[in-house]
């Protein structure tokens, strides 16, 4: 086995630090890098500290045995035209990040024995649904109207995250009007008022894995955001997902900032209830009165901040109102033929045992041998027009499925790669079950797989620092989406939050969180000219 070589960012050494920084960012995921790049443009010198060996957080890729896989990016929506997201990506990457469209059928849903799909384009999406459910035209149109309503609410939701106490109070009638309570109900309840057809509900929720909660537990607002996000199709970053961070880092370096890897923050330092900097794992102290944590709220308040500070500021109590999202298994597969030769599509497969997703999750959590409630299969080398240049004559496939962290907890203190035979056997058995789903759908792949490896929630913990291997940070429950404290500004002066926990998961969700965090730090007046520049490109 050859080690991973795909590494970006600069290796941390105390001697490589500048004399002083205007802001420190903990974590180099999309949220952290976006905040860092925007602040850099506004003249801040920013130091990004990443504990992993490469930058990018969930957008990083890794290489092994001549193959390359992404760990947390399979497709991104809303970048095929000059949308706000696309403009922000273009700005952050100086136009260097390019996108390749997936097939018009970007998601395929295998629900029990039935087959459904999602098609790119609002009209096409609708007509395709009506074709699959001819008696449900009215329900489908009412559903699309609700999606529009959720879309119209998003700016207000973002605004709510940045406004201070008094402006928020003053604007509360407007915010309540723009954010009706239906958006904060659970997805299943909202959809079952539109239709009784359980297959239709299942198809509408066929992407539930994109935010990690089945319909009876998820918030309709987040469901709607995901569906809208992909409504005009899925896109893949040309060159692999690691290109995202690789194309943003120069913006941070341009004003003297840096993105350091192998740079684990041990503690956020606080004196007189105010942040004064961070202490690294090697004991080195970096002084700074602006620290932005992109490491997730669990890590920030339970691990990085001194316990008494977090408790006094009320975060111990607040954390009880939220829960971690599910953890996951990943299978990373390499084949010695090209995607074309193997007939791999640019379509994601979602495989479900039946149309009751919540019941399937509950069965699986209780019983390891129950069918996987969802198996997601993605074909990155087929999606990436540049893949064969980097890895000629090969193809890759990735499989993702949920798995409770608790199943693996007994090995949590062991070292990666050395967790012992029991662990290896357990994950291998799970991996084989997932591989059988792949062969079931694409039997031509039997005998063609050259290499595969399985990751568990402990891998997510080891490489991404998520304490319970959570896939998407905090679970997107209605309770979470109503929390007022999940916003960039914390009640500890000098400490700011960013990333998926303060808005929603997804690369774009984390990117927009980065924008909100920067706005909160510098104020709307200073941010407006920069936003105008970004959105007038
Ligand atoms: C399997 C999987 C598939 C996904 N697929 C998609 C997809 O197809 N499309 C999509 O849009 N989104 C997808 N996502 C979600 C998306 O990748 C994330 O929501 C998003 O990238 C999160 O960004 P972030 O900046 O909030 O956090 P992260 O990317 O997790 O970044 C946080 C960083 O903080 C670092 N860190 C933690 N603690 C410390 C510390 N003490 N010191 C220094 N550094 C620290 C971590 O190492 C990490 O790099 C997927 C996620 C997963 C796991």
CSV table of C-alpha atoms in Angstrom, one decimal, residues 335-346 379-384 387-388 391-397 442 444-445:
chain,number,residue,atom,x,y,z
A,335,UNK,CA,-10.6,-0.3,-11.3
A,336,UNK,CA,-8.1,-1.0,-14.1
A,337,UNK,CA,-10.4,0.1,-16.9
A,338,UNK,CA,-11.8,3.5,-17.8
A,339,UNK,CA,-15.3,4.7,-16.9
A,340,UNK,CA,-16.3,4.5,-20.5
A,341,UNK,CA,-15.0,1.0,-20.9
A,342,UNK,CA,-16.9,-0.1,-17.8
A,343,UNK,CA,-20.1,1.8,-18.7
A,344,UNK,CA,-20.1,4.0,-15.5
A,345,UNK,CA,-22.7,6.8,-15.6
A,346,UNK,CA,-22.4,10.4,-14.4
A,379,UNK,CA,-18.7,7.6,-10.0
A,380,UNK,CA,-16.2,10.4,-9.7
A,381,UNK,CA,-13.8,9.4,-12.5
A,382,UNK,CA,-16.8,9.3,-14.9
A,383,UNK,CA,-17.8,12.8,-13.8
A,384,UNK,CA,-14.3,14.4,-14.1
A,387,UNK,CA,-9.4,12.2,-14.4
A,388,UNK,CA,-7.8,10.1,-17.2
A,391,UNK,CA,-4.7,8.4,-13.8
A,392,UNK,CA,-4.7,6.9,-17.3
A,393,UNK,CA,-6.6,3.7,-17.9
A,394,UNK,CA,-8.3,3.6,-14.5
A,395,UNK,CA,-11.7,4.4,-13.0
A,396,UNK,CA,-13.0,5.0,-9.4
A,397,UNK,CA,-16.2,4.5,-7.6
A,442,UNK,CA,-23.7,-3.0,-12.3
A,444,UNK,CA,-20.4,-6.0,-15.4
A,445,UNK,CA,-18.0,-4.9,-12.6
